[in-house]
C-alpha angles and dihedrals in degrees: 000000000000121000105264096196089059093044087055098045087052096039087056091047091049093047093043089052100032103017088241139043087225094058092044090051091054096043104041116019125018090051091154090055089223089134091243135087122211120213087256091048088048102050092041087054095049088048094052084051095051095241106184097201134070113297087183090057090050098049093048086053099050097039090065088157098057093233090139094241138064130207138215091260090063090056104030115015104180095041085053092055090049099045088050092048088050093049094045092050087045087057095049097039109041129058097221137342092271087054090058096045091049090053105035106029105031104127092218126081123010128008125266096266097051097050085053094053093046085053093050106255105151097165099100125219097101093150086056098041091048088052094045089051094044085054090053092047095042087063091042107273132103097215 
């Protein structure tokens, strides 16, 4: 089991920097969107965010199984579930990434929460998802 104190420490830092662990995960860590972060990706993300603690110590505590990578679930289980459900919903709902971006992220028309509801999302957390998607767009991706 991952060290919950370490996860709480990291989650608190990520929330203070980006507003949510999910947004920070997308924007600074899981840049290749494979759902896993290596020690190198983790350390690079924390350096980019100007973390003043020990990335190596935190990674070692979170990577309890010694696999060499960590997942969002190990940092914030509830946000991981929302993100996973949202990604599955998007795959079922939209014909392509461009279709999703056009329908959800178009700045003209209704707000993001309204567009989500119009497309059938009932999983809540619209503010979290909007911030997460904005984090991905800030680094040059759409999701």
